CSV table of C-alpha atoms in Angstrom, one decimal:
chain,number,residue,atom,x,y,z
A,386,UNK,CA,19.5,-16.5,-17.4
A,387,UNK,CA,16.4,-15.3,-15.5
A,388,UNK,CA,13.1,-17.4,-15.7
A,389,UNK,CA,11.5,-17.8,-19.0
A,390,UNK,CA,8.5,-15.7,-18.3
A,391,UNK,CA,10.7,-12.9,-17.1
A,392,UNK,CA,9.9,-9.8,-19.3
A,393,UNK,CA,12.3,-7.0,-20.3
A,394,UNK,CA,11.5,-3.5,-18.5
A,395,UNK,CA,10.9,-0.6,-20.4
A,396,UNK,CA,13.1,1.8,-18.1
A,397,UNK,CA,12.0,4.6,-15.5
A,398,UNK,CA,12.4,7.3,-18.0
A,399,UNK,CA,9.5,6.2,-20.2
A,400,UNK,CA,6.0,7.5,-19.8
A,401,UNK,CA,3.0,6.2,-21.6
A,402,UNK,CA,0.1,8.5,-22.1
A,403,UNK,CA,-2.6,8.0,-19.7
A,404,UNK,CA,-4.4,4.4,-20.3
A,405,UNK,CA,-2.5,4.1,-23.4
A,406,UNK,CA,-2.3,0.2,-24.4
A,407,UNK,CA,0.8,-1.0,-25.8
A,408,UNK,CA,0.0,-4.3,-27.8
A,409,UNK,CA,-3.0,-4.9,-25.3
A,410,UNK,CA,-1.0,-3.9,-22.2
A,411,UNK,CA,-2.8,-1.8,-19.7
A,412,UNK,CA,-1.0,0.9,-17.9
A,413,UNK,CA,-1.0,-1.1,-14.8
A,414,UNK,CA,0.7,-3.9,-16.4
A,415,UNK,CA,3.3,-1.6,-18.2
A,416,UNK,CA,4.1,0.0,-14.9
A,417,UNK,CA,4.7,-3.5,-13.3
A,418,UNK,CA,6.9,-4.4,-16.3
A,419,UNK,CA,8.8,-1.1,-15.9
A,420,UNK,CA,9.5,-1.8,-12.2
A,421,UNK,CA,10.5,-5.4,-12.9
A,422,UNK,CA,13.0,-4.4,-15.4
A,423,UNK,CA,15.1,-2.4,-13.0
A,424,UNK,CA,17.7,-5.1,-12.3
A,425,UNK,CA,19.5,-3.8,-9.1
A,426,UNK,CA,16.2,-3.5,-7.4
A,427,UNK,CA,15.9,-7.4,-7.4
A,428,UNK,CA,19.4,-8.4,-6.3
A,429,UNK,CA,18.3,-8.9,-2.6
A,430,UNK,CA,15.2,-10.8,-3.5
A,431,UNK,CA,16.2,-12.9,-6.4
A,432,UNK,CA,15.6,-16.6,-5.8
A,433,UNK,CA,14.0,-16.0,-2.4
A,434,UNK,CA,10.7,-17.2,-1.0
A,435,UNK,CA,8.5,-14.1,0.0
A,436,UNK,CA,5.6,-14.6,2.4
A,437,UNK,CA,3.1,-11.8,1.8
A,438,UNK,CA,0.2,-11.2,4.5
A,439,UNK,CA,-2.9,-9.6,3.2
A,440,UNK,CA,-2.2,-10.8,-0.3
A,441,UNK,CA,-5.5,-10.0,-1.7
A,442,UNK,CA,-5.5,-6.3,-0.5
A,443,UNK,CA,-4.7,-3.4,-2.9
A,444,UNK,CA,-1.0,-3.3,-2.2
A,445,UNK,CA,-0.8,-7.1,-1.5
A,446,UNK,CA,-2.3,-7.9,-4.7
A,447,UNK,CA,0.2,-5.5,-6.6
A,448,UNK,CA,3.3,-7.1,-4.8
A,449,UNK,CA,2.3,-10.2,-5.7
A,450,UNK,CA,1.6,-9.4,-9.4
A,451,UNK,CA,5.0,-7.7,-9.3
A,452,UNK,CA,6.9,-10.7,-8.0
A,453,UNK,CA,5.3,-13.0,-10.2
A,454,UNK,CA,6.0,-10.9,-13.2
A,455,UNK,CA,9.6,-10.8,-12.1
A,456,UNK,CA,9.9,-14.5,-12.3
A,457,UNK,CA,12.8,-15.0,-9.9
A,458,UNK,CA,10.8,-15.0,-6.6
A,459,UNK,CA,8.6,-17.5,-5.2
A,460,UNK,CA,5.5,-16.1,-3.3
A,461,UNK,CA,3.4,-17.5,-0.3
A,462,UNK,CA,0.2,-15.5,-0.3
A,463,UNK,CA,-1.8,-15.3,2.8
A,464,UNK,CA,-5.3,-14.0,3.2
A,465,UNK,CA,-8.7,-15.0,4.9
A,466,UNK,CA,-10.7,-15.8,1.9
A,467,UNK,CA,-9.7,-18.5,-0.6
A,468,UNK,CA,-12.6,-17.6,-2.9
A,469,UNK,CA,-11.4,-13.9,-3.1
A,470,UNK,CA,-7.9,-15.1,-3.7
A,471,UNK,CA,-8.7,-17.4,-6.6
A,472,UNK,CA,-10.6,-14.5,-8.1
A,473,UNK,CA,-7.7,-11.9,-7.6
A,474,UNK,CA,-4.9,-14.4,-8.6
A,475,UNK,CA,-6.5,-16.9,-11.0
A,476,UNK,CA,-3.8,-18.5,-13.1
A,477,UNK,CA,-1.1,-18.1,-10.3
A,478,UNK,CA,-2.7,-21.2,-8.6
A,479,UNK,CA,-1.3,-23.2,-11.4
A,480,UNK,CA,2.2,-21.7,-11.2
A,481,UNK,CA,4.8,-23.7,-9.0
A,482,UNK,CA,6.2,-20.3,-7.9
A,483,UNK,CA,2.9,-19.5,-6.1
A,484,UNK,CA,1.7,-20.9,-2.9
A,485,UNK,CA,-1.5,-19.7,-1.3
A,486,UNK,CA,-2.6,-20.3,2.3
A,487,UNK,CA,-6.0,-19.3,3.8
A,488,UNK,CA,-5.6,-18.1,7.4
A,489,UNK,CA,-6.1,-15.6,10.1
A,490,UNK,CA,-2.8,-14.1,11.0
A,491,UNK,CA,-4.3,-12.9,14.3
A,492,UNK,CA,-4.8,-16.5,15.4
A,493,UNK,CA,-1.3,-17.7,14.2
A,494,UNK,CA,0.6,-18.7,11.0
A,495,UNK,CA,0.3,-22.1,9.4
A,496,UNK,CA,3.5,-24.1,8.9
A,497,UNK,CA,4.8,-23.7,5.4
A,498,UNK,CA,8.5,-24.2,5.9
A,499,UNK,CA,11.5,-22.0,5.4
A,500,UNK,CA,10.7,-18.3,4.3
A,501,UNK,CA,13.4,-15.8,3.4
A,502,UNK,CA,11.3,-12.5,3.7
A,503,UNK,CA,8.0,-11.5,5.4
A,504,UNK,CA,6.0,-8.6,4.2
A,505,UNK,CA,3.2,-7.7,6.4
A,506,UNK,CA,0.4,-6.0,4.5
A,507,UNK,CA,-2.6,-7.4,6.1
A,508,UNK,CA,-4.5,-4.6,7.7
A,509,UNK,CA,-7.9,-2.9,7.8
A,510,UNK,CA,-7.4,0.4,5.9
A,511,UNK,CA,-10.6,2.2,5.4
A,512,UNK,CA,-13.2,3.9,7.4
A,513,UNK,CA,-16.0,1.4,7.3
A,514,UNK,CA,-13.6,-1.3,8.5
A,515,UNK,CA,-12.4,0.9,11.2
A,516,UNK,CA,-15.8,1.4,12.5
A,517,UNK,CA,-17.3,-2.0,12.0
A,518,UNK,CA,-14.3,-4.1,12.9
A,519,UNK,CA,-12.4,-1.8,15.5
A,520,UNK,CA,-10.9,-5.0,17.3
A,521,UNK,CA,-9.8,-6.7,14.1
A,522,UNK,CA,-8.2,-3.3,13.1
A,523,UNK,CA,-6.1,-3.3,16.2
A,524,UNK,CA,-5.5,-7.1,16.2
A,525,UNK,CA,-3.9,-7.4,12.7
A,526,UNK,CA,-1.5,-4.5,13.5
A,527,UNK,CA,-0.5,-6.0,16.8
A,528,UNK,CA,-1.3,-9.9,17.2
A,529,UNK,CA,-0.9,-10.4,13.6
A,530,UNK,CA,2.5,-8.5,13.4
A,531,UNK,CA,3.7,-10.6,16.6
A,532,UNK,CA,2.7,-13.9,14.9
A,533,UNK,CA,4.4,-13.2,11.8
A,534,UNK,CA,7.5,-11.9,13.6
A,535,UNK,CA,7.4,-15.1,15.6
A,536,UNK,CA,7.2,-17.1,12.6
A,537,UNK,CA,10.3,-15.2,11.1
A,538,UNK,CA,12.4,-15.9,14.2
A,539,UNK,CA,11.4,-19.5,14.2
A,540,UNK,CA,12.3,-19.9,10.5
A,541,UNK,CA,15.4,-17.7,10.1
A,542,UNK,CA,13.7,-14.9,8.0
A,543,UNK,CA,16.4,-12.7,6.6
A,544,UNK,CA,14.2,-9.6,6.8
A,545,UNK,CA,10.8,-8.4,7.8
A,546,UNK,CA,8.9,-5.7,6.2
A,547,UNK,CA,6.0,-4.1,8.1
A,548,UNK,CA,3.8,-1.8,6.0
A,549,UNK,CA,3.0,1.3,8.0
A,550,UNK,CA,0.9,4.4,7.4
A,551,UNK,CA,1.0,8.2,7.2
A,552,UNK,CA,-1.6,7.9,9.9
A,553,UNK,CA,1.3,7.2,12.6
A,554,UNK,CA,2.1,11.0,12.4
A,555,UNK,CA,-1.1,12.0,13.7
A,556,UNK,CA,-2.4,15.7,13.5
A,557,UNK,CA,-0.1,18.1,11.9
A,558,UNK,CA,0.7,20.7,14.5
A,559,UNK,CA,1.0,23.4,12.0
A,560,UNK,CA,5.0,23.5,12.6
A,561,UNK,CA,5.8,21.9,9.1
A,562,UNK,CA,4.2,21.5,5.6
A,563,UNK,CA,5.1,17.9,5.4
A,564,UNK,CA,5.9,14.9,7.6
A,565,UNK,CA,9.4,13.6,7.7
A,566,UNK,CA,10.2,10.4,9.4
A,567,UNK,CA,11.0,11.8,12.7
A,568,UNK,CA,7.8,13.9,13.1
A,569,UNK,CA,5.4,13.2,15.9
A,570,UNK,CA,1.9,14.7,15.9
A,571,UNK,CA,-1.2,14.7,18.1
A,572,UNK,CA,-3.5,11.5,18.4
A,573,UNK,CA,-6.6,11.5,20.3
A,574,UNK,CA,-6.1,7.8,21.8
A,575,UNK,CA,-9.4,7.9,23.5
A,576,UNK,CA,-11.5,7.5,20.2
A,577,UNK,CA,-12.6,4.4,18.1
A,578,UNK,CA,-10.7,6.0,15.0
A,579,UNK,CA,-7.5,5.9,17.1
A,580,UNK,CA,-7.3,2.0,16.8
A,581,UNK,CA,-5.8,2.1,13.5
A,582,UNK,CA,-2.9,4.7,13.9
A,583,UNK,CA,-2.1,3.6,17.6
A,584,UNK,CA,-1.9,-0.1,16.6
A,585,UNK,CA,0.3,0.9,13.5
A,586,UNK,CA,2.7,2.6,15.9
A,587,UNK,CA,2.7,-0.3,18.3
A,588,UNK,CA,3.4,-2.6,15.2
A,589,UNK,CA,6.4,-0.5,14.5
A,590,UNK,CA,7.5,-0.8,18.2
A,591,UNK,CA,7.1,-4.5,18.0
A,592,UNK,CA,9.6,-4.7,15.1
A,593,UNK,CA,12.0,-2.7,17.1
A,594,UNK,CA,11.5,-4.9,20.1
A,595,UNK,CA,12.2,-8.1,18.0
A,596,UNK,CA,15.3,-6.5,16.5
A,597,UNK,CA,16.8,-5.9,20.2
A,598,UNK,CA,15.9,-9.4,21.2
A,599,UNK,CA,16.3,-11.5,18.2
A,600,UNK,CA,18.4,-9.4,15.9
A,601,UNK,CA,15.6,-9.3,13.4
A,602,UNK,CA,16.4,-7.2,10.3
A,603,UNK,CA,13.4,-5.0,9.4
A,604,UNK,CA,12.4,-2.0,7.4
A,605,UNK,CA,9.1,0.1,7.7
A,606,UNK,CA,7.7,1.9,4.5
A,607,UNK,CA,5.1,4.4,5.6
A,608,UNK,CA,2.6,4.6,3.0
A,609,UNK,CA,0.7,7.7,1.7
A,610,UNK,CA,-3.0,7.2,0.7
A,611,UNK,CA,-2.7,4.7,-2.1
A,612,UNK,CA,-5.2,4.0,-5.0
A,613,UNK,CA,-5.1,2.2,-8.3
A,614,UNK,CA,-6.7,-0.8,-10.3
A,615,UNK,CA,-6.2,-3.2,-7.4
A,616,UNK,CA,-8.5,-1.6,-4.9
A,617,UNK,CA,-11.3,-3.7,-3.7
A,618,UNK,CA,-15.0,-2.9,-4.2
A,619,UNK,CA,-15.5,-2.9,-0.4
A,620,UNK,CA,-13.0,0.1,0.0
A,621,UNK,CA,-14.8,3.0,1.6
A,622,UNK,CA,-11.8,5.6,1.5
A,623,UNK,CA,-13.0,8.9,0.0
A,624,UNK,CA,-10.9,8.3,-3.1
A,625,UNK,CA,-12.1,4.8,-3.7
A,626,UNK,CA,-15.7,6.2,-3.5
A,627,UNK,CA,-15.0,9.1,-5.9
A,628,UNK,CA,-13.4,6.5,-8.4
A,629,UNK,CA,-16.1,4.2,-8.5
A,630,UNK,CA,-18.7,7.0,-8.9
A,631,UNK,CA,-16.7,8.3,-11.8
A,632,UNK,CA,-16.5,5.0,-13.4
A,633,UNK,CA,-20.3,4.6,-13.1
A,634,UNK,CA,-20.7,8.1,-14.7
A,635,UNK,CA,-22.3,9.5,-11.7
A,636,UNK,CA,-21.8,12.8,-9.5
A,637,UNK,CA,-18.9,12.7,-7.3
A,638,UNK,CA,-20.2,12.8,-3.6
A,639,UNK,CA,-18.0,14.9,-1.3
A,640,UNK,CA,-18.9,14.5,2.3
A,641,UNK,CA,-17.1,17.5,3.7
A,642,UNK,CA,-15.8,20.7,2.4
A,643,UNK,CA,-13.0,19.0,0.9
A,644,UNK,CA,-10.2,21.3,2.1
A,645,UNK,CA,-8.3,18.4,3.6
A,646,UNK,CA,-4.9,18.2,1.8
A,647,UNK,CA,-3.2,14.6,1.5
A,648,UNK,CA,-0.5,12.9,-0.4
A,649,UNK,CA,-1.4,10.3,-2.9
A,650,UNK,CA,0.5,7.6,-4.6
A,651,UNK,CA,-0.4,5.0,-7.5
A,652,UNK,CA,-0.4,1.5,-6.4
A,653,UNK,CA,2.5,0.2,-8.7
A,654,UNK,CA,4.5,3.2,-7.4
A,655,UNK,CA,3.6,2.4,-3.8
A,656,UNK,CA,4.6,-1.3,-4.3
A,657,UNK,CA,7.9,-0.5,-5.9
A,658,UNK,CA,8.5,1.9,-3.0
A,659,UNK,CA,8.1,-0.9,-0.5
A,660,UNK,CA,10.5,-3.2,-2.5
A,661,UNK,CA,12.9,-0.2,-2.9
A,662,UNK,CA,13.0,0.3,1.0
A,663,UNK,CA,13.8,-3.6,1.4
A,664,UNK,CA,16.4,-3.4,-1.2
A,665,UNK,CA,18.3,-0.3,-0.4
A,666,UNK,CA,17.1,0.8,3.2
A,667,UNK,CA,19.0,0.5,6.4
A,668,UNK,CA,17.8,-2.0,9.0
A,669,UNK,CA,15.5,-0.5,11.7
A,670,UNK,CA,14.6,2.6,9.6
A,671,UNK,CA,11.2,4.0,8.4
A,672,UNK,CA,10.7,5.4,4.8
A,673,UNK,CA,8.1,7.5,3.5
A,674,UNK,CA,6.6,6.3,0.3
A,675,UNK,CA,5.0,9.3,-1.3
A,676,UNK,CA,4.6,10.9,-4.9
A,677,UNK,CA,5.8,14.5,-4.3
A,678,UNK,CA,3.8,15.5,-7.4
A,679,UNK,CA,0.6,14.2,-6.0
A,680,UNK,CA,-0.4,16.2,-3.1
A,681,UNK,CA,-3.9,17.6,-3.7
A,682,UNK,CA,-7.0,18.4,-1.6
A,683,UNK,CA,-10.2,16.3,-1.6
A,684,UNK,CA,-12.1,18.9,-3.4
A,685,UNK,CA,-9.6,18.9,-6.2
A,686,UNK,CA,-9.5,15.3,-6.3
A,687,UNK,CA,-13.3,15.1,-6.6
A,688,UNK,CA,-13.4,17.8,-9.2
A,689,UNK,CA,-10.7,16.0,-11.2
A,690,UNK,CA,-12.8,12.8,-11.2
A,691,UNK,CA,-15.9,14.7,-12.0
A,692,UNK,CA,-14.0,15.9,-15.1
A,693,UNK,CA,-13.2,12.5,-16.2
A,694,UNK,CA,-16.8,11.3,-15.8
A,695,UNK,CA,-18.4,14.4,-17.4
A,696,UNK,CA,-20.4,14.8,-14.2
A,697,UNK,CA,-20.3,17.2,-11.2
A,698,UNK,CA,-19.2,17.4,-7.7
A,699,UNK,CA,-22.2,17.3,-4.9
A,700,UNK,CA,-22.2,17.4,-1.2
A,701,UNK,CA,-23.8,15.2,1.1
A,702,UNK,CA,-23.5,14.1,4.9
A,703,UNK,CA,-21.8,10.8,5.6
A,704,UNK,CA,-23.4,7.9,7.3
A,705,UNK,CA,-23.0,7.6,11.2
A,706,UNK,CA,-21.2,4.4,10.9
A,707,UNK,CA,-18.8,5.7,8.3
A,708,UNK,CA,-18.3,9.0,10.0
A,709,UNK,CA,-16.8,7.1,13.0
A,710,UNK,CA,-14.0,5.9,10.9
A,711,UNK,CA,-13.1,9.2,9.3
A,712,UNK,CA,-9.7,10.6,9.9
A,713,UNK,CA,-9.6,14.0,11.6
A,714,UNK,CA,-6.4,15.1,9.9
A,715,UNK,CA,-6.8,18.2,7.6
A,716,UNK,CA,-3.3,18.3,6.4
A,717,UNK,CA,-1.4,15.1,6.2
A,718,UNK,CA,1.3,15.0,3.4
A,719,UNK,CA,4.5,12.9,3.4
A,720,UNK,CA,8.0,14.1,2.8
A,721,UNK,CA,9.6,11.3,0.6
A,722,UNK,CA,13.1,12.9,0.4
A,723,UNK,CA,14.6,9.8,2.4
A,724,UNK,CA,13.4,7.2,0.1
A,725,UNK,CA,14.2,9.2,-3.1
A,726,UNK,CA,17.7,9.7,-2.1
A,727,UNK,CA,18.0,6.0,-2.4
A,728,UNK,CA,16.9,6.2,-5.9
A,729,UNK,CA,13.1,5.7,-5.9
A,730,UNK,CA,11.0,8.0,-7.8
A,731,UNK,CA,7.3,7.8,-8.5
A,732,UNK,CA,6.4,7.2,-12.0
A,733,UNK,CA,2.6,7.9,-12.3
A,734,UNK,CA,1.3,11.4,-11.6
A,735,UNK,CA,-2.1,11.7,-10.0
A,736,UNK,CA,-3.9,12.9,-13.2
A,737,UNK,CA,-2.8,9.8,-15.2
A,738,UNK,CA,-3.3,7.3,-12.2
A,739,UNK,CA,-7.0,8.5,-11.7
A,740,UNK,CA,-7.8,8.3,-15.2
A,741,UNK,CA,-6.2,4.7,-15.5
A,742,UNK,CA,-8.0,3.5,-12.4
A,743,UNK,CA,-11.5,4.9,-13.6
A,744,UNK,CA,-10.8,3.2,-17.1
A,745,UNK,CA,-9.9,-0.2,-15.4
A,746,UNK,CA,-13.2,-0.2,-13.6
A,747,UNK,CA,-15.3,0.5,-16.7
A,748,UNK,CA,-13.7,-2.4,-18.7
């Protein structure tokens, strides 16, 4: 029998209407329950101690919520700021299955005993961070990754999961519509903005080096652009700015022509994709995590959110600091076929995910 607080899942085929509440349950909570109820997904993690770096981030928070809801997993959450962690995790601090450690992974990992699985989700992930903390952006993907890998080696970790990004593919050379896991595009390494994709590439290379040297079992989920109710107020990505404007009932400010076309994934689907790659993926492989139904241009994204807010799209030039952190990719869509063949499929289409995220900020 599973832990007493384990809740029955609603199954992958059921879709609630956008932002519909079932007995007070938000769509975010409903989706967590749905993924938690897929029994075969959890066999590999059942009863394990899972360390999550960057636990207070958008995806780290969702992973923590998912594991705590499941009930059969013990979580060791790492982040720099305990006050933020207490605000994000609240009652978890009183749950014996949850342990929090405040630390800078770039300086080392505090001793917390045996760990079965490590998920490295700590990273600067938006333009203002890339520009204002360019060294830290590189450090968390390189030194932080090495420190976590070393902790895993010293403590007999059975699996390491490095969260990577669509950014590793660089510029689309115009030779295909979407990036599969073998694609290699152009990156101008001699720019400030290159610190993020280049260090993600190096983090992946480190995982391969540790597999060769220490037989470390690892998988690499490569995430598309993720959004959802767990996004932080400081997030400066375009979609996050649009969502905050829509929630406030303000015009959506587009800082380009908006012709860039990207893949987006709702945060619960992204977190489930990470777990899916861990549960069913092959050691040493990378897996794109992207909702094939949520490829959209920035202009279309802005228009959808303006429609939700009852406002309009206006154009403005970005601030200089923000501009330095912008991606130059104009077409960056992921081919998620490889993960889908393992059985994963996104549940929340972009039209519903945007509405629910806006509503979550209005509450």
